[in-house]
GROMACS .gro file of C-alpha atoms in nm:
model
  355
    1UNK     CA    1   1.339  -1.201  -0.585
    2UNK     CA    2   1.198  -1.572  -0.581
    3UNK     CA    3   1.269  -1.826  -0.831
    4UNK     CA    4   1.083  -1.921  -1.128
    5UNK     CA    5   0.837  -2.231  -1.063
    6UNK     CA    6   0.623  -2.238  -1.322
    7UNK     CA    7   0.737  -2.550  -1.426
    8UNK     CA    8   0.696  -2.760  -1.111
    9UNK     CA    9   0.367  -2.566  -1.012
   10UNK     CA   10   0.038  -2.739  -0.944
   11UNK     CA   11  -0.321  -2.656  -0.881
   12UNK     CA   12  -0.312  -2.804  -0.552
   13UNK     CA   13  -0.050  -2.842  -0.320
   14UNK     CA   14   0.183  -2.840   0.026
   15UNK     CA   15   0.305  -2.497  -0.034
   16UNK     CA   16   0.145  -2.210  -0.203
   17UNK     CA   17   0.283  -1.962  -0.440
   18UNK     CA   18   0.349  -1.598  -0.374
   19UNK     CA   19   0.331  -1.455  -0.711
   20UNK     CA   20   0.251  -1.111  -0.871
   21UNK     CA   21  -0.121  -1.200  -0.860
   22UNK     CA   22  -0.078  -1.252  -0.475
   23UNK     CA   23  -0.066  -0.904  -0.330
   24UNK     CA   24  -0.384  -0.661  -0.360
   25UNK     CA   25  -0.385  -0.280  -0.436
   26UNK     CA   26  -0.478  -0.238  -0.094
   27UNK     CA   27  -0.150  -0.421   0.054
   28UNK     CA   28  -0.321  -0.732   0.122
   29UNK     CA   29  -0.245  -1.117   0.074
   30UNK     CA   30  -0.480  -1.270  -0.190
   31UNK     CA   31  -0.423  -1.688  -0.270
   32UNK     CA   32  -0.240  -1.709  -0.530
   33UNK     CA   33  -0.425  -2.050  -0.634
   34UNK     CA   34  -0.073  -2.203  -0.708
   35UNK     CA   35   0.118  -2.456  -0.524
   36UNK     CA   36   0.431  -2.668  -0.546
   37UNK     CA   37   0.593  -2.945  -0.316
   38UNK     CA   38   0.935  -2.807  -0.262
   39UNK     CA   39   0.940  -2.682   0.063
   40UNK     CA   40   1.282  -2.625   0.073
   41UNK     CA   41   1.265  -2.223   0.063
   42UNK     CA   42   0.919  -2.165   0.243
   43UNK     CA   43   0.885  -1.750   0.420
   44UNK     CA   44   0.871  -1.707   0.766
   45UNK     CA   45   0.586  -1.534   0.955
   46UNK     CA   46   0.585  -1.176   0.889
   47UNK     CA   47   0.787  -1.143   0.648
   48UNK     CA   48   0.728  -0.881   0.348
   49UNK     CA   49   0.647  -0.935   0.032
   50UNK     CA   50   0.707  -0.673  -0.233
   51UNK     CA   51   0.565  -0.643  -0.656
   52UNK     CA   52   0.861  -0.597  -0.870
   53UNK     CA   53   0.652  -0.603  -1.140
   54UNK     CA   54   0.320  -0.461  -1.285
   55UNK     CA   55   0.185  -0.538  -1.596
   56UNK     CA   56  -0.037  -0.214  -1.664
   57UNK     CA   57   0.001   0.152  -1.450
   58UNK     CA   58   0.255   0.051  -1.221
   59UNK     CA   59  -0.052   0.079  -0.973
   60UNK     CA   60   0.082  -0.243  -0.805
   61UNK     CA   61   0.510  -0.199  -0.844
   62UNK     CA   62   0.643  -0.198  -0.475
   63UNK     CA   63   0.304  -0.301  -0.319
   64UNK     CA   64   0.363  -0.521  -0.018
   65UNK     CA   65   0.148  -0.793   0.189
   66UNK     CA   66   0.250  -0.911   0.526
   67UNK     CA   67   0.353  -1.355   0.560
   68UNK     CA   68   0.096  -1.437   0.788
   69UNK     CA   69   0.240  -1.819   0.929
   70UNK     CA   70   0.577  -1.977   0.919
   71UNK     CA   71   0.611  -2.294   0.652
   72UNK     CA   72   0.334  -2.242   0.465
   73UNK     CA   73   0.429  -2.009   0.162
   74UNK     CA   74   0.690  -1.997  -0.116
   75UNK     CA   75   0.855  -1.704  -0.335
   76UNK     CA   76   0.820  -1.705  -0.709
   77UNK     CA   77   0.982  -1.511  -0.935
   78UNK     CA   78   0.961  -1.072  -0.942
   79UNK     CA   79   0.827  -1.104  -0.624
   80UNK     CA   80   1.076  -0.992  -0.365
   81UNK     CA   81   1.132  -1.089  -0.011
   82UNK     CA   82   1.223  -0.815   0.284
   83UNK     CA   83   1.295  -0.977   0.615
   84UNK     CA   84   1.274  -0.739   0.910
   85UNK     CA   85   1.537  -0.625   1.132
   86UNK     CA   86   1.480  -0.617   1.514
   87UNK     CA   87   1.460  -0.270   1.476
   88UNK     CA   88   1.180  -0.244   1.276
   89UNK     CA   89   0.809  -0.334   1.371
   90UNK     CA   90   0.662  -0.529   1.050
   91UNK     CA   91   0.294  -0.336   1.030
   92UNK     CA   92   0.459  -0.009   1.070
   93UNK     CA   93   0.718  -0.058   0.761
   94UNK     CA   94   0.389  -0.222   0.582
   95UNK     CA   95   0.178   0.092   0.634
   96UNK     CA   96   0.425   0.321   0.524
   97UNK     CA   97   0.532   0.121   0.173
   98UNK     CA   98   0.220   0.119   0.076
   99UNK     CA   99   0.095   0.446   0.172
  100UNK     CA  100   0.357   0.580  -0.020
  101UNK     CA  101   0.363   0.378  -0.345
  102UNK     CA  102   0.362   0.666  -0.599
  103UNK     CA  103   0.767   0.672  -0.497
  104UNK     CA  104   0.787   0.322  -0.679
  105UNK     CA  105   0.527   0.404  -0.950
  106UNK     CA  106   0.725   0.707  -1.061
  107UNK     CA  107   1.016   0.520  -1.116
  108UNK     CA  108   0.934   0.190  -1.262
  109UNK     CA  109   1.108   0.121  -1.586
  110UNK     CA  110   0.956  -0.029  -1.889
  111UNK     CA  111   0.693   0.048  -2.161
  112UNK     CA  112   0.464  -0.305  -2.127
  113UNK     CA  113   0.571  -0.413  -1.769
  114UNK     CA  114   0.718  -0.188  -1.542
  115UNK     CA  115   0.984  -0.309  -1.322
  116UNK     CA  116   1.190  -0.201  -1.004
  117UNK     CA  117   1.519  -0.261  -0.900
  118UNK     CA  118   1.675  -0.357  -0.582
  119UNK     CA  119   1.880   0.060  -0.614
  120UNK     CA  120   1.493   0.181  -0.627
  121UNK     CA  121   1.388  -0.083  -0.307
  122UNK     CA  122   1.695  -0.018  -0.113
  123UNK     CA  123   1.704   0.358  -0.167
  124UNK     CA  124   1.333   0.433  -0.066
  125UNK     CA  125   1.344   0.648   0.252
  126UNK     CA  126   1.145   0.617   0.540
  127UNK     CA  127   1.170   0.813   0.871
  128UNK     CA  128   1.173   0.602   1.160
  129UNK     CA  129   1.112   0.657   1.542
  130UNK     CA  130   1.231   0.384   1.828
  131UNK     CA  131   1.067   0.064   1.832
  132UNK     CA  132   0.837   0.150   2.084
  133UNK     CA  133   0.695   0.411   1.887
  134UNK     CA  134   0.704   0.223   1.574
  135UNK     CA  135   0.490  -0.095   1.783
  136UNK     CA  136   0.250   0.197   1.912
  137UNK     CA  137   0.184   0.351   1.590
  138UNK     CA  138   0.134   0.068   1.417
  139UNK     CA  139  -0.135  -0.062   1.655
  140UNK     CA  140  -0.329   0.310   1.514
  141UNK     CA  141  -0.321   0.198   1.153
  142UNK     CA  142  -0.386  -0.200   1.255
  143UNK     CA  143  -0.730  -0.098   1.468
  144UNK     CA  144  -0.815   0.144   1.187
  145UNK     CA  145  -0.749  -0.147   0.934
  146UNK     CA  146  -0.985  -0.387   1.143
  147UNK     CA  147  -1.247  -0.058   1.134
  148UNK     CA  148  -1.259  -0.085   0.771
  149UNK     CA  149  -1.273  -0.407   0.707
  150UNK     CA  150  -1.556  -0.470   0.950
  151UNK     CA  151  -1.759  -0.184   0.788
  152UNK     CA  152  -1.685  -0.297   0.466
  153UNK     CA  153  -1.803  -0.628   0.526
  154UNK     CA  154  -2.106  -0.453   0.678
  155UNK     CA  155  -2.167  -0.340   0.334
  156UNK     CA  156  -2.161  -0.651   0.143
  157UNK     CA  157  -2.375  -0.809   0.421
  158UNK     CA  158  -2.642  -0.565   0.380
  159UNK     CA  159  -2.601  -0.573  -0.002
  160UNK     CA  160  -2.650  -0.962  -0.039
  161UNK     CA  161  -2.942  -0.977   0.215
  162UNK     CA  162  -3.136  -0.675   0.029
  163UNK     CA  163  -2.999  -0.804  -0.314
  164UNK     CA  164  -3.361  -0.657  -0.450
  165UNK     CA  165  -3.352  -0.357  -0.387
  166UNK     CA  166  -2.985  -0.257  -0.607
  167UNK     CA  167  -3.006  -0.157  -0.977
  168UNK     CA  168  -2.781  -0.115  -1.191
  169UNK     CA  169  -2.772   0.233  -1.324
  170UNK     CA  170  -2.613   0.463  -1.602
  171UNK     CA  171  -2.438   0.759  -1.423
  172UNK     CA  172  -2.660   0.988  -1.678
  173UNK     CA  173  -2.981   0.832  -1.534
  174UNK     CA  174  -2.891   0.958  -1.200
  175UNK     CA  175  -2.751   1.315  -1.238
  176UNK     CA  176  -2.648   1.595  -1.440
  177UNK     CA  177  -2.318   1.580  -1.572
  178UNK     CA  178  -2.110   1.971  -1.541
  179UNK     CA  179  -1.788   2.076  -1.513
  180UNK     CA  180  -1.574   2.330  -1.326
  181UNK     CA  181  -1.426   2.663  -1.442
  182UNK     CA  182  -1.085   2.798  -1.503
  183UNK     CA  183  -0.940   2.959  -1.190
  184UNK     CA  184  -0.568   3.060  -1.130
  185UNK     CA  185  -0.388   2.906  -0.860
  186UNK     CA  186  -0.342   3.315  -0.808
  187UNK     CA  187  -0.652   3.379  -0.738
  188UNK     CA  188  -0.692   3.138  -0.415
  189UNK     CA  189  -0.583   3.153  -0.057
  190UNK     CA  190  -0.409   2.866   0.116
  191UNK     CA  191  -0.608   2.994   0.417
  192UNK     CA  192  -1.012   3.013   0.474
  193UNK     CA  193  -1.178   3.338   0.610
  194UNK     CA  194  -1.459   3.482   0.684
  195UNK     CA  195  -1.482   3.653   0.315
  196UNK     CA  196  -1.271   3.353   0.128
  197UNK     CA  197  -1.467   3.089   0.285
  198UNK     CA  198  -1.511   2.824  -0.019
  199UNK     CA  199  -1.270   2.516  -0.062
  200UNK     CA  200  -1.138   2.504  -0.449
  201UNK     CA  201  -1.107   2.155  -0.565
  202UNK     CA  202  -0.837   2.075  -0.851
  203UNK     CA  203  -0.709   1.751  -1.028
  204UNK     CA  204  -0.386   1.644  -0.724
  205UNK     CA  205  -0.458   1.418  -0.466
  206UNK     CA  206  -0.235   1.552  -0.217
  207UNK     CA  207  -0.518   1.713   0.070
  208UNK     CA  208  -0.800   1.559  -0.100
  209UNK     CA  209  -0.796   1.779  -0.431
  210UNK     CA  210  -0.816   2.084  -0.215
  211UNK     CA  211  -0.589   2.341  -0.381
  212UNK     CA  212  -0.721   2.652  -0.182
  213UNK     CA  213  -0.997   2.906  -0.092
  214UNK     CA  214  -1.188   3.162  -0.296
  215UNK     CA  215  -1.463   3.428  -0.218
  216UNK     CA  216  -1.707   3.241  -0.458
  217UNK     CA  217  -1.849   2.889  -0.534
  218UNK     CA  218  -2.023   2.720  -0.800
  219UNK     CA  219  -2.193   2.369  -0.683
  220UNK     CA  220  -2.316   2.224  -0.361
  221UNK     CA  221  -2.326   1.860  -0.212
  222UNK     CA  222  -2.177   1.720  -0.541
  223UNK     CA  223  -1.943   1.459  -0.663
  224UNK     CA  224  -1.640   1.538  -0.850
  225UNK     CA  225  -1.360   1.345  -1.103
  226UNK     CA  226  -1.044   1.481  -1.219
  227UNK     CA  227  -1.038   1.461  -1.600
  228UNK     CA  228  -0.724   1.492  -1.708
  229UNK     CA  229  -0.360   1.364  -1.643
  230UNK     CA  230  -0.215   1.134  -1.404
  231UNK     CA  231  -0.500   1.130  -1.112
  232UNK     CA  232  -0.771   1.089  -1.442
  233UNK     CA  233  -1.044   0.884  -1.287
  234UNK     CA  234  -1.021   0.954  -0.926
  235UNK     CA  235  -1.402   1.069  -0.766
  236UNK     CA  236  -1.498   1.271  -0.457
  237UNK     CA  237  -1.772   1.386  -0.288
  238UNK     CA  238  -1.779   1.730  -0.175
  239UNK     CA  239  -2.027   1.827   0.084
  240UNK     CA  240  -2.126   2.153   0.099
  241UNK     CA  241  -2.037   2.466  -0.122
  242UNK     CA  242  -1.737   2.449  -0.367
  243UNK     CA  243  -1.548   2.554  -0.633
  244UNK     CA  244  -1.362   2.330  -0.867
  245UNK     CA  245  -1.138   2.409  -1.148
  246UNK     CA  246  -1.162   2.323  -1.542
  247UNK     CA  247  -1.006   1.984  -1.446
  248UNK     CA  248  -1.282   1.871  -1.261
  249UNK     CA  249  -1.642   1.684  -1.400
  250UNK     CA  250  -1.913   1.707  -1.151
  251UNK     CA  251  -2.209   1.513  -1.112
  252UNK     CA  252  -2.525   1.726  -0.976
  253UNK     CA  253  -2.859   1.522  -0.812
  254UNK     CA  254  -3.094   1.534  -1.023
  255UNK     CA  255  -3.323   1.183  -1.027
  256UNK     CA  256  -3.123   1.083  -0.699
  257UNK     CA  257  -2.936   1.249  -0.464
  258UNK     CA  258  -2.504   1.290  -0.470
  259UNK     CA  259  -2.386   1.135  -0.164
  260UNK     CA  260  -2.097   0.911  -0.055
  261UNK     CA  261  -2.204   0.602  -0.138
  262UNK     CA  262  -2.235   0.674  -0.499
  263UNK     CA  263  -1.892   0.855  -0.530
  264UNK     CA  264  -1.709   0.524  -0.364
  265UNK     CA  265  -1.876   0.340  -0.618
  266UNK     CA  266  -1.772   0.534  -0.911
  267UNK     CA  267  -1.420   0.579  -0.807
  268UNK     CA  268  -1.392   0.188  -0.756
  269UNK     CA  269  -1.476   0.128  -1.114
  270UNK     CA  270  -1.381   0.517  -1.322
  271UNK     CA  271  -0.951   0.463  -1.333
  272UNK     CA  272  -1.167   0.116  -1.606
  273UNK     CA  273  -1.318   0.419  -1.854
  274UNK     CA  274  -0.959   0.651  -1.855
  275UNK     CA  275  -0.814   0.682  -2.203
  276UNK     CA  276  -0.429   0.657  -2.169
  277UNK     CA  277  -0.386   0.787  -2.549
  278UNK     CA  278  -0.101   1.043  -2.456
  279UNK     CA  279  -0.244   1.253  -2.174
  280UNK     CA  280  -0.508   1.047  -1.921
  281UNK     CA  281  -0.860   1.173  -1.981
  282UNK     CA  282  -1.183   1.061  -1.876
  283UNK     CA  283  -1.456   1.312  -2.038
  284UNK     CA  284  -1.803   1.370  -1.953
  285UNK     CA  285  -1.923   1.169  -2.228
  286UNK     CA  286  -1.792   0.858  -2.094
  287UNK     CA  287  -1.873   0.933  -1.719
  288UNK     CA  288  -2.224   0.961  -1.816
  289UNK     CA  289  -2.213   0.594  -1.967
  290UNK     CA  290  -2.073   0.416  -1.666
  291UNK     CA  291  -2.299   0.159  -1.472
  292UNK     CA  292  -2.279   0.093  -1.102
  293UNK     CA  293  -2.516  -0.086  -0.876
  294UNK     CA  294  -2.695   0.113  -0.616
  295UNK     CA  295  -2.929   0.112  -0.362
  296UNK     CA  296  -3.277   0.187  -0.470
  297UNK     CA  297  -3.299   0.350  -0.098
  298UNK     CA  298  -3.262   0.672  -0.024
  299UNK     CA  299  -3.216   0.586   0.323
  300UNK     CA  300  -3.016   0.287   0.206
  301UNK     CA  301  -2.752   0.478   0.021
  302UNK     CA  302  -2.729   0.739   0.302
  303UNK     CA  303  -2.719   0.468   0.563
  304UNK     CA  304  -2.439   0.362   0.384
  305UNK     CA  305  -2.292   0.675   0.307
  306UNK     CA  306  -2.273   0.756   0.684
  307UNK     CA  307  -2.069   0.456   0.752
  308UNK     CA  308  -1.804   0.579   0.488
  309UNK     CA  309  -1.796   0.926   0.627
  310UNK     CA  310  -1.714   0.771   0.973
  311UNK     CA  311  -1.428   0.593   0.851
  312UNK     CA  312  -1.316   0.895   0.671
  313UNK     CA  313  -1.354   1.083   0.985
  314UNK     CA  314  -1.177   0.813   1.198
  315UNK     CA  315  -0.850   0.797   0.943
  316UNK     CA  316  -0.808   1.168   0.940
  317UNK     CA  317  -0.821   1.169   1.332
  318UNK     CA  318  -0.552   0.885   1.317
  319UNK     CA  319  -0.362   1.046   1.101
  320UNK     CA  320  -0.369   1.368   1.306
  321UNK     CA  321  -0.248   1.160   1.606
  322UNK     CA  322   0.024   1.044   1.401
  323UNK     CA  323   0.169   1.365   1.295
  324UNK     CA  324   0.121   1.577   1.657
  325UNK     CA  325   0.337   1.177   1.736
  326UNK     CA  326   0.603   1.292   1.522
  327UNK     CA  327   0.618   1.647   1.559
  328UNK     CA  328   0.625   1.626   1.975
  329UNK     CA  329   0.926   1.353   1.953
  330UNK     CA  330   1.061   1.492   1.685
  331UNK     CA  331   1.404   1.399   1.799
  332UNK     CA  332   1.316   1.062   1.826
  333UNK     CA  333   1.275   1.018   1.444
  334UNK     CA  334   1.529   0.974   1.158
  335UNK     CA  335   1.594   0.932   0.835
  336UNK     CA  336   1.681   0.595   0.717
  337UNK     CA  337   1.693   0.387   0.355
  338UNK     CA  338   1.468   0.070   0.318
  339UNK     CA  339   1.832  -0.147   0.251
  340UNK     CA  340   1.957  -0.010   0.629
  341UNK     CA  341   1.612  -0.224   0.790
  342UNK     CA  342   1.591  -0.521   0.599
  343UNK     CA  343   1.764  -0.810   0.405
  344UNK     CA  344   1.710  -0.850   0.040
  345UNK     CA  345   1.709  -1.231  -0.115
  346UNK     CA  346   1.739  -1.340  -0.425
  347UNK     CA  347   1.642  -1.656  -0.602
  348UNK     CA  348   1.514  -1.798  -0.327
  349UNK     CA  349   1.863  -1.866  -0.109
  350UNK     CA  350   1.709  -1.709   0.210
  351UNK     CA  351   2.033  -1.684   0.387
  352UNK     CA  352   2.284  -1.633   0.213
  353UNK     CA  353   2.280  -1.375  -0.108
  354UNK     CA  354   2.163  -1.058  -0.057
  355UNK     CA  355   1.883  -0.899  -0.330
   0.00000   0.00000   0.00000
């Protein structure tokens, strides 16, 4: 945990600020727009930097952005530092905090800000293959990362230079606004056949919503949001025929088509419209007033839409690489607490107090 600068800190500077403002929801390292002179104290180069705090969800709490140069940044306060051991390849450990954030969101304490400890930090578990493994795997997620972020800059490229042709619509102007249908968990199979052939989509995350198969469906090629409780807010699109329980809204083409594009869109901006009055909800009513921008193109929004797909296509390959990884060296993996692979600081004394 970093000290508190707030006194000495200026709006221009030697030595910039890592604050609670500096790490995205993605993982990333966003300036902080802070600075101070005191060098004294500055990270190293690949280092990792870890949200103790979240004022909101706890969608940020144990969020963590890679130090990208020695002697250039500084640790404030709630922010916490983990220094690597040799053991333990820096985009790997990276990749796997934040793909597994919900661990630190569950158990963040506090009714305005949510906090973490360093029991919470060093007891997070994380299974671990050799070095070697650990450099190789991480070189999957770090091309994938560079996949996305050229694509979505591909986006915003074509955006600004065809700035005309996006509107901003209401979601109501667009489609028809349904819902799904009660359907006990019972009633599905885990597996698809020939006679239970349609994916049922429900309010988890885990598998993309998919909580089974049934012999029946009710939409086609349509976009989805969970309505109620703690995943209010996330959208899909499903292609094809579906089924989707009571916990679902779905949005059918009616002046344009559903696609990808539009779903991305809405899920970037729907966790804004949740009501978190006792149980998360976010009803049809208010889904039908959000605005997005969109292409006025058909063949602009499924140009787009294509690109998305592709990355979707390329992380679940990825993915699949990475568990046939594990599975075939299984023995090469263990079990091992975030406080056995890195050093905790506090208040800034780099070398000598632990967390």
């Amino acid at each position: 945990n970093g000290k508190a600068h707030e006194a000495n800190q200026l709006d221009v500077g030697t030595y910039e600020l890592v604050n609670l403002n500096s790490i995205s929801i993605d993982g990333g390292l966003k300036p902080s727009g802070k600075f101070i002179e005191d060098g004294s104290d500055t990270l190293q180069r690949n280092d990792l930097v870890m949200v103790l705090s979240d004022v909101g969800h706890g969608d940020l709490l144990g969020r963590v952005a890679i130090i990208p140069e020695n002697n250039r940044y500084v640790l404030n306060q709630r922010v916490a530092l983990l220094r690597i051991n040799d053991d333990t390849n820096t985009y790997f450990l990276f990749s796997i905090i934040n793909r597994y954030q919900d661990y630190f969101k569950k158990l963040g304490a506090g009714s305005s800000q949510l906090n973490i400890s360093r029991g919470i930090v060093e007891n997070f578990e994380v299974a671990y293959p050799n070095v070697a493994e650990q450099r190789m795997i991480a070189d999957y997620f770090q091309s994938l990362d560079h996949l996305i972020t050229l694509h979505h800059r591909e986006c915003i490229i074509l955006r600004k230079t065809k700035v005309n042709d996006w509107e901003q619509r209401k979601v109501s102007e667009m489609f028809k606004v349904a819902r799904g249908y009660v359907l006990p968990a019972t009633d599905t199979s885990q597996e698809m056949t020939d006679e239970i052939p349609y994916p049922v989509y429900s309010s988890q995350t885990k598998d993309n919503g998919l909580m089974g198969y049934y012999s029946d469906y009710l939409y086609e090629d349509a976009i989805t949001w969970t309505t109620d409780g703690a995943n209010a807010g996330t959208v899909n699109f499903r292609a094809g025929k579906f089924y989707c329980t009571n916990v679902c809204g779905v949005l059918l083409s009616d002046k344009i088509e559903t696609n990808k594009v539009i779903a991305e869109a809405l899920n970037n901006v729907a966790k804004r419209y949740v009501s978190y009055v006792g149980n998360p909800k976010l009803m049809n009513n208010v889904m039908a007033d959000i605005q997005i921008a969109v292409p006025t193109s058909q063949k602009e929004r499924d140009r787009i839409s294509s690109y998305f797909s592709y990355l979707d296509h390329l992380i679940t390959l990825h993915h699949r690489e990475c568990i046939i990884l594990r599975k075939t060296k299984v023995n090469d993996w263990e079990q091992r607490k975030l406080g056995e692979t890195k050093t905790f600081f506090t208040d800034g004394n780099y070398g000598s107090q632990i967390f």
